[in-house]
CSV table of C-alpha atoms and ligand atoms in Angstrom, one decimal:
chain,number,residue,atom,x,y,z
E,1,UNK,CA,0.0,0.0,0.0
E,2,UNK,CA,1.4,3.6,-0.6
E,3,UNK,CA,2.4,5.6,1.8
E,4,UNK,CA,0.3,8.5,3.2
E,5,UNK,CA,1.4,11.7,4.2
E,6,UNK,CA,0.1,14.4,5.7
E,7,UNK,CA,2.2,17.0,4.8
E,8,UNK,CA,0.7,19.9,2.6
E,9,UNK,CA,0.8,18.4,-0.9
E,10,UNK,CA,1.0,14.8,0.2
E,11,UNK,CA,4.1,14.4,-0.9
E,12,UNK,CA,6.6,12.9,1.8
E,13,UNK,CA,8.6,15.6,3.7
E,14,UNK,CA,11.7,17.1,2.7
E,15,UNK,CA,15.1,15.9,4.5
E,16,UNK,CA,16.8,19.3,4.7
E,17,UNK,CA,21.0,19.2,5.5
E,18,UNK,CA,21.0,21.8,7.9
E,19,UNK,CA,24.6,23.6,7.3
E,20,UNK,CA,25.3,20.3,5.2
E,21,UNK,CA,26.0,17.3,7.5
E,22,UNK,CA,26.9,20.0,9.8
E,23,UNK,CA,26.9,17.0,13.0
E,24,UNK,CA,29.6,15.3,11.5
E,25,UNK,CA,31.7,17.8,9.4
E,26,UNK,CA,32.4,21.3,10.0
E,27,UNK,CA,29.0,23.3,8.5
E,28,UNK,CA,29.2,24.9,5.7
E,29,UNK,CA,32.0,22.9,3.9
E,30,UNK,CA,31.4,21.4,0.1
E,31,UNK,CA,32.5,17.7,2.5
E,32,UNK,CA,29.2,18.8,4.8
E,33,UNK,CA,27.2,18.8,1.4
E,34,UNK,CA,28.4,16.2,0.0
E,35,UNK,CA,28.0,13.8,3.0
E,36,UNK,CA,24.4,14.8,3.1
E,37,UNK,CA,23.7,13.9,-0.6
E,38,UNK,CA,25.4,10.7,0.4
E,39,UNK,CA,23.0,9.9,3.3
E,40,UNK,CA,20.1,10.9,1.1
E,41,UNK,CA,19.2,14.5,1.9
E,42,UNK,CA,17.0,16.0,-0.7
E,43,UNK,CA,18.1,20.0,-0.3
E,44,UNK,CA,21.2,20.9,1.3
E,45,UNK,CA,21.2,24.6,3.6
E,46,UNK,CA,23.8,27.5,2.8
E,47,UNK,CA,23.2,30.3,5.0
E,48,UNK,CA,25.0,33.0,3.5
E,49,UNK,CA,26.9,36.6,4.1
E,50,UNK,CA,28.7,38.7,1.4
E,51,UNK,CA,32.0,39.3,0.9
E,52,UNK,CA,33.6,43.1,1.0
E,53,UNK,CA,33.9,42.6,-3.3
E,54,UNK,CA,29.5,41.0,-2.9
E,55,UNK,CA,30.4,37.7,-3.2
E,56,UNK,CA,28.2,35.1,-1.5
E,57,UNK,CA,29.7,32.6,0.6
E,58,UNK,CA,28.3,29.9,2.8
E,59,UNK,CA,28.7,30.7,6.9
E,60,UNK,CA,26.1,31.1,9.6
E,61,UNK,CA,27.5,34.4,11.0
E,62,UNK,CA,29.0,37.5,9.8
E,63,UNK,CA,31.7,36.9,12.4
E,64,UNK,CA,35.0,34.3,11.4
E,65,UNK,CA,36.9,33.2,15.1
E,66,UNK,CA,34.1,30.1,15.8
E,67,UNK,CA,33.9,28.7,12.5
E,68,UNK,CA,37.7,29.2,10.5
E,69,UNK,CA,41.3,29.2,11.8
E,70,UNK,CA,41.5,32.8,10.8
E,71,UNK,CA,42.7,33.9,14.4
E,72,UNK,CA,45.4,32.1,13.6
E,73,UNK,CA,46.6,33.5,10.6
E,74,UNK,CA,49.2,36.8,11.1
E,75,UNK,CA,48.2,38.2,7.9
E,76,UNK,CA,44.7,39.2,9.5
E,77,UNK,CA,45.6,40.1,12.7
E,78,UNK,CA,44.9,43.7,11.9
E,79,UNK,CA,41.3,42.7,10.5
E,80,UNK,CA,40.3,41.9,14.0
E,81,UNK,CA,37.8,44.5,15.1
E,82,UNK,CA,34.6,45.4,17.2
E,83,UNK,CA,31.2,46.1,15.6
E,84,UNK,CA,27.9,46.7,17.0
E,85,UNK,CA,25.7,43.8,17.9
E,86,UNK,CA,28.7,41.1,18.3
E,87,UNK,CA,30.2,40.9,22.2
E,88,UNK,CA,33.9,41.4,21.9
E,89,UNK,CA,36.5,41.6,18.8
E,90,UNK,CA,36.2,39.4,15.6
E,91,UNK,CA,37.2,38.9,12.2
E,92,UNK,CA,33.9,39.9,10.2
E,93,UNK,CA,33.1,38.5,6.4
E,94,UNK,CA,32.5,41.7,4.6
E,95,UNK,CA,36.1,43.2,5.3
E,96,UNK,CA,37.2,40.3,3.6
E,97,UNK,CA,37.5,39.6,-0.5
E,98,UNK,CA,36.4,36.5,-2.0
E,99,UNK,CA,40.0,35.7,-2.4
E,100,UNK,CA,41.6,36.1,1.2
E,101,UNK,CA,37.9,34.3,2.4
E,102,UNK,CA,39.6,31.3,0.3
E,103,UNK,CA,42.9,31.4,2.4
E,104,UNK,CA,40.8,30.5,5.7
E,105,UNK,CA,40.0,26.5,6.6
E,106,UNK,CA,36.6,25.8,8.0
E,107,UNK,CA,36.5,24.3,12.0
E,108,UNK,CA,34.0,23.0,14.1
E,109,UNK,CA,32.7,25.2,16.5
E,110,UNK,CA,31.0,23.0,18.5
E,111,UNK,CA,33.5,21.2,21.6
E,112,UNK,CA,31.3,17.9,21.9
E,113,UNK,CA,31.4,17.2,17.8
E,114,UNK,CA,34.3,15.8,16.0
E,115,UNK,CA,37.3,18.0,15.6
E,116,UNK,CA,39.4,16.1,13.2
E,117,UNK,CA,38.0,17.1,10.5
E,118,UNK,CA,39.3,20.8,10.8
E,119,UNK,CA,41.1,22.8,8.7
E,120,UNK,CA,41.2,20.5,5.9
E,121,UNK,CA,38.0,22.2,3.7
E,122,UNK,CA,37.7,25.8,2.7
E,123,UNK,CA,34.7,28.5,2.8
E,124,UNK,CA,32.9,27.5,-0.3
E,125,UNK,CA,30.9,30.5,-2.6
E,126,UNK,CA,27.4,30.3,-3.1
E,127,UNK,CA,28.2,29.7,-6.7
E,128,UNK,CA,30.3,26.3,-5.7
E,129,UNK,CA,27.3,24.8,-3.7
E,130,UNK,CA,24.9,25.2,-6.2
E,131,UNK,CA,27.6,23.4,-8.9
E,132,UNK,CA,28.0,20.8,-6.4
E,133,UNK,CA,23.8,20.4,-6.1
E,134,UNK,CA,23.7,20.1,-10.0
E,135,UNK,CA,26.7,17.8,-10.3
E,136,UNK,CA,25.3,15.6,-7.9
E,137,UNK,CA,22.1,15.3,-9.2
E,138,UNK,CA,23.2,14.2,-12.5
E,139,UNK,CA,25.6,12.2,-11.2
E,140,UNK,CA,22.6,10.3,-8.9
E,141,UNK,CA,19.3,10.9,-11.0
E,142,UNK,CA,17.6,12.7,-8.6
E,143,UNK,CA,17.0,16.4,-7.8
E,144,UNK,CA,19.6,17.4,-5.2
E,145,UNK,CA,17.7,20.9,-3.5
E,146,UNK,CA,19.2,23.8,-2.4
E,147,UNK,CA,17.8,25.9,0.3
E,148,UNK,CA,19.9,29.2,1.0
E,149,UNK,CA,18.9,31.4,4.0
E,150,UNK,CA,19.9,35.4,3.4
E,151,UNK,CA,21.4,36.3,7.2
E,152,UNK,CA,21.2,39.6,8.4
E,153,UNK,CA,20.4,41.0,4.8
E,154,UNK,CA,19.4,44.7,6.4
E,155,UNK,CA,22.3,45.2,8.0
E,156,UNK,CA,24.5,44.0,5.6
E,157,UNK,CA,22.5,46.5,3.1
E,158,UNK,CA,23.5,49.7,5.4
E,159,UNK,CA,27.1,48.6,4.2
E,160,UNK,CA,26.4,48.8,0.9
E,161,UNK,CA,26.2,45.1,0.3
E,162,UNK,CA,23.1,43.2,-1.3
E,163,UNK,CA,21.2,40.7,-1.8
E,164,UNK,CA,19.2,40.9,-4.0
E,165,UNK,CA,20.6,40.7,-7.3
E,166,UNK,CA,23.5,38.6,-6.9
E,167,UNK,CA,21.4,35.6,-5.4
E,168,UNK,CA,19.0,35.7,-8.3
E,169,UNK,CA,21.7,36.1,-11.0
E,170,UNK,CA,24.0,33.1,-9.0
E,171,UNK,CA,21.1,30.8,-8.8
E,172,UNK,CA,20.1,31.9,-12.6
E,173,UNK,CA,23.6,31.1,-14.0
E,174,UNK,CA,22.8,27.8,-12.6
E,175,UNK,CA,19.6,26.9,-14.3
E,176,UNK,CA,17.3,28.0,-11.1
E,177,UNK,CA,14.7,30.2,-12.0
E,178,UNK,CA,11.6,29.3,-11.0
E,179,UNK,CA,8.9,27.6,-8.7
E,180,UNK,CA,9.4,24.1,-10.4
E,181,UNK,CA,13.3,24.5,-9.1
E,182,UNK,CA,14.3,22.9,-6.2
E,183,UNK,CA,15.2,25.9,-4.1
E,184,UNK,CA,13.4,27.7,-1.0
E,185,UNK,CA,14.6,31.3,0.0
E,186,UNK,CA,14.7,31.4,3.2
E,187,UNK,CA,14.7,34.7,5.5
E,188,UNK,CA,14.3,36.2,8.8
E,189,UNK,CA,13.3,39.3,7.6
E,190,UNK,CA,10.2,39.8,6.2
E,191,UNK,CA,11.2,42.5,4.0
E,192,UNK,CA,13.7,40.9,1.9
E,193,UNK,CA,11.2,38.2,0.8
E,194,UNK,CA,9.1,40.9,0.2
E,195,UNK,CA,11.4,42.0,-2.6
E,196,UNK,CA,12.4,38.8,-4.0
E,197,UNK,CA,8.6,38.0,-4.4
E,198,UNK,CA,8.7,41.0,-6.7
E,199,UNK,CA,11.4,39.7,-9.1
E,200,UNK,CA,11.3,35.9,-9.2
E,201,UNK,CA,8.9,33.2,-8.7
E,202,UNK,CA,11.4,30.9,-6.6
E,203,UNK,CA,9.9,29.7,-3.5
E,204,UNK,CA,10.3,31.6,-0.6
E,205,UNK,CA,10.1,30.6,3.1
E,206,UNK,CA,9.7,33.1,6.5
E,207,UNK,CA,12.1,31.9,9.1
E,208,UNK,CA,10.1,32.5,12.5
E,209,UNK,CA,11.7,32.2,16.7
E,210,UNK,CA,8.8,33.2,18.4
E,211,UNK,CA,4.3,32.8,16.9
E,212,UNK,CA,4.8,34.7,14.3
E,213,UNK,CA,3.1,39.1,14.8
E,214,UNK,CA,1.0,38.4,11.8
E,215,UNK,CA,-1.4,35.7,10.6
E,216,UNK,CA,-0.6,33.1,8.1
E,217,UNK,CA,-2.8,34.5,5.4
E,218,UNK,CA,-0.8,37.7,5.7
E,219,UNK,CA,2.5,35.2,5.7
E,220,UNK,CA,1.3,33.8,2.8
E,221,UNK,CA,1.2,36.9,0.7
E,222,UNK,CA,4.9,37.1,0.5
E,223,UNK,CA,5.7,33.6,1.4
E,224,UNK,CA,5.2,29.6,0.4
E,225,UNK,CA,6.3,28.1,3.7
E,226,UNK,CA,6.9,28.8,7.0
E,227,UNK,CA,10.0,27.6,9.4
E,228,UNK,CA,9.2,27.9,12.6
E,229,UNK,CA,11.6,27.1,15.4
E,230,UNK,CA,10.3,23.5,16.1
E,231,UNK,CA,8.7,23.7,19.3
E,232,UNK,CA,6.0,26.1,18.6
E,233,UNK,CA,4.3,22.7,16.7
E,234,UNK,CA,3.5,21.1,19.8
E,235,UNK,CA,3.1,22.0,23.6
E,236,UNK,CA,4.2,20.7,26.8
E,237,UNK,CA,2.2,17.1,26.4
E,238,UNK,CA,3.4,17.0,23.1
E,239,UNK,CA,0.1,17.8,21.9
E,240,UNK,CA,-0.6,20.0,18.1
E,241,UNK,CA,-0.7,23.4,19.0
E,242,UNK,CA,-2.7,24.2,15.8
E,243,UNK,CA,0.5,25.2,14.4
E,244,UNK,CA,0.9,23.0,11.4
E,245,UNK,CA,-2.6,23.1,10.3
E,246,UNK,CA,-3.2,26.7,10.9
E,247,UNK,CA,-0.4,27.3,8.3
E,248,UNK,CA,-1.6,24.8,5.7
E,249,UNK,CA,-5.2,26.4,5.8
E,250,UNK,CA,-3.5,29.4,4.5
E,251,UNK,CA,-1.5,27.6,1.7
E,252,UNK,CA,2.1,27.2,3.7
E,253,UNK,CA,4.3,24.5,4.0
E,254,UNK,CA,6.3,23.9,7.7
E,255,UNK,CA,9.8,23.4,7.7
E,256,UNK,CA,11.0,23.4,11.1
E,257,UNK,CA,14.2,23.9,12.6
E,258,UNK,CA,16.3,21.8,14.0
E,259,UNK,CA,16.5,18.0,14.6
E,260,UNK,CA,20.1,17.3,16.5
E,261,UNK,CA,20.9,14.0,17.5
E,262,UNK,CA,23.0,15.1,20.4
E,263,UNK,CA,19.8,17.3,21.2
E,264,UNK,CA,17.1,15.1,21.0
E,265,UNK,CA,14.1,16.3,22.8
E,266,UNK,CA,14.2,14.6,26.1
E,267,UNK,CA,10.5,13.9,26.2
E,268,UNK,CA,10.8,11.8,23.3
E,269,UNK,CA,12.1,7.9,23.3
E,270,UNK,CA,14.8,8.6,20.9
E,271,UNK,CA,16.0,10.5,17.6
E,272,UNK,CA,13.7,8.8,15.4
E,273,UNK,CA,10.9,8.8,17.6
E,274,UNK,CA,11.4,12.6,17.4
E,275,UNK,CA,11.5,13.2,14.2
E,276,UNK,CA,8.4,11.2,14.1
E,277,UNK,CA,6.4,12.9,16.2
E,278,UNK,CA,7.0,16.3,13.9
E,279,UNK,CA,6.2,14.2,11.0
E,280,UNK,CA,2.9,13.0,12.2
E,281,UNK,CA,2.0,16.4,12.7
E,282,UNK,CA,2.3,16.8,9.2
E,283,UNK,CA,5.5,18.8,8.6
E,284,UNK,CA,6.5,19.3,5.0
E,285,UNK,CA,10.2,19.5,5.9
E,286,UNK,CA,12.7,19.7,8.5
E,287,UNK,CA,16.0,20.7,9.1
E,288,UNK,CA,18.7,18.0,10.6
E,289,UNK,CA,22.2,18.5,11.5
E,290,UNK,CA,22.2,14.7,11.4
E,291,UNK,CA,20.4,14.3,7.8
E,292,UNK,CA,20.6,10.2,7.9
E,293,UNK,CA,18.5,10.5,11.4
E,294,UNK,CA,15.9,12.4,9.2
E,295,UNK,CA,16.3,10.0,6.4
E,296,UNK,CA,15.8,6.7,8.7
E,297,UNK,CA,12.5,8.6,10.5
E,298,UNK,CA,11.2,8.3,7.3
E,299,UNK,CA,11.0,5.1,6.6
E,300,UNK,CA,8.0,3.3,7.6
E,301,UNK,CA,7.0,6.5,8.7
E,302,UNK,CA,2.6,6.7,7.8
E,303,UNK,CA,0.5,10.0,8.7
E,304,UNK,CA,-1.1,8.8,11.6
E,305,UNK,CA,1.1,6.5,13.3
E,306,UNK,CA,4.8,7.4,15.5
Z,401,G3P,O1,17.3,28.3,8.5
Z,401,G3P,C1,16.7,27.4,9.4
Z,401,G3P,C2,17.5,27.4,10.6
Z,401,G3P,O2,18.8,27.1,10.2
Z,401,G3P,C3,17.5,28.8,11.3
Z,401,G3P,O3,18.4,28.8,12.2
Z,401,G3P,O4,20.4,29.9,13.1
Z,401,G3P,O5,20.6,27.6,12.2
Z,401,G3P,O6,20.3,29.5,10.6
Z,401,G3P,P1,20.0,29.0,12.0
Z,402,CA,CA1,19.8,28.6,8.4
């Protein structure tokens, strides 16, 4: 018998590589990717910042010292520097050119994870990930997604350093254009969605922390899914909060964030059983530093059963 999901379209939910296999390589690294195409992930996640000369490379934060050996590297010792809205001094993205990015190795930042794995990979562009996605999806006959989250897009605009344009033309040159692509936007910040909505018909997705100030129908005028922080899907007792099907009334998808192994929710059996429970409430997607956890949940997974 086929399996039934209750996910939006039906469809079974997305497996999204949060950072890449970002539990067992250092995020963000073309080997973090390419793991999670290996365990079966169907979109891979580059958050992205720009570079001082607007190139777009893959790392969480503006800020270098938890993610790259750059504090060990003379030659940017006078980079370091204070700005508003990080505690202390750092090495920041956008006072560095695509070029000297590609000098820094990529590290772990979290203690508990493996280390040995660092400062072996570089800081991949936006353009290498998404030659990576294609390469990989001829190479396995299937679509391999990509789902790029703009960080801190208004503040890196007050230094003169956009968006807009650059994602569009990057993911253009690379043959993704439109709604039948396998890409999601995904953004904090409601106004940059705004835009993009405006100039292509690529999927878009509102990140959300906290219940979203607006309503979904309001969501869904600039927006095709929704990714909430996963705990606003359920309550205390692990019952639906309304969440998931509020949002699908209005036409959203759900991709929430994130499924770690080594933080499984507590008041769940285990890692599977986790991912289960979101499934059953009839996510569309979720984000997993662990992608072969969300890949296993999957399996025998039915709407209606944990
Ligand atoms: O983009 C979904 C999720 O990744 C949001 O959190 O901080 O890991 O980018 P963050
Ligand atoms: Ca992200």
């Amino acid at each position: 018998m086929p399996v039934e999901y209750c996910t939006l379209s039906g469809a079974a939910p997305i497996i999204v590589a949060h950072r890449g296999a970002s539990g067992y390589r250092p995020e963000h690294t073309l080997s973090a990717y390419a793991l999670a195409i290996d365990m079966g992930a169907d979109y891979i996640e580059p958050d992205l910042v720009i570079t001082k000369d607007g190139h777009l490379v893959a790392r969480h934060d503006r800020y270098l010292s938890t993610t790259t050996n750059v504090a060990d590297l003379p030659e940017f010792a006078d980079r370091k520097t204070t700005k508003p809205g990080h505690e202390g001094a750092d090495w920041f993205v956008e006072d560095f050119t695509l070029e000297e990015i590609k000098t820094l190795k990529a590290r772990q930042p979290r203690a508990e994870r493996m280390q040995h794995f660092n400062d072996k990979y570089d800081i991949p562009s936006f353009a290498e990930v998404l030659t990576l996605a294609k390469e990989q999806s001829e190479k396995r006959g299937r679509p391999i997604g990509v789902y790029p989250e703009t960080k801190h897009p208004t503040a890196l605009e007050a230094l003169g350093l956009s968006f807009d344009e650059t994602l569009l033309d990057t993911l253009s040159a690379h043959g993704y254009n439109s709604a039948e692509d396998p890409v999601f936007i995904q953004s904090f910040e409601e106004e940059i969605l705004r835009r993009l909505k405006e100039k292509t018909s690529i999927r878009l997705v509102y990140l959300t922390k906290d219940m979203p100030d607006m309503s979904f129908d309001e969501i869904a005028e600039f927006a095709n899914g929704i990714g909430p922080y996963k705990k606003l899907l359920s309550d205390k007792a692990l019952n639906s909060t309304g969440f998931v099907e509020a949002a699908h009334a209005a036409g959203l998808e759900v991709h929430p964030w994130t499924f770690r192994d080594d933080e499984a929710d507590p008041r769940l059996p285990n890692k599977l059983k986790e991912a289960r429970h979101y499934f059953t409430l009839g996510i569309d997607g979720g984000f997993f530093d662990f992608p072969d956890t969300g890949v296993e949940a999957l399996k025998r997974y039915k709407c209606d059963s944990d």
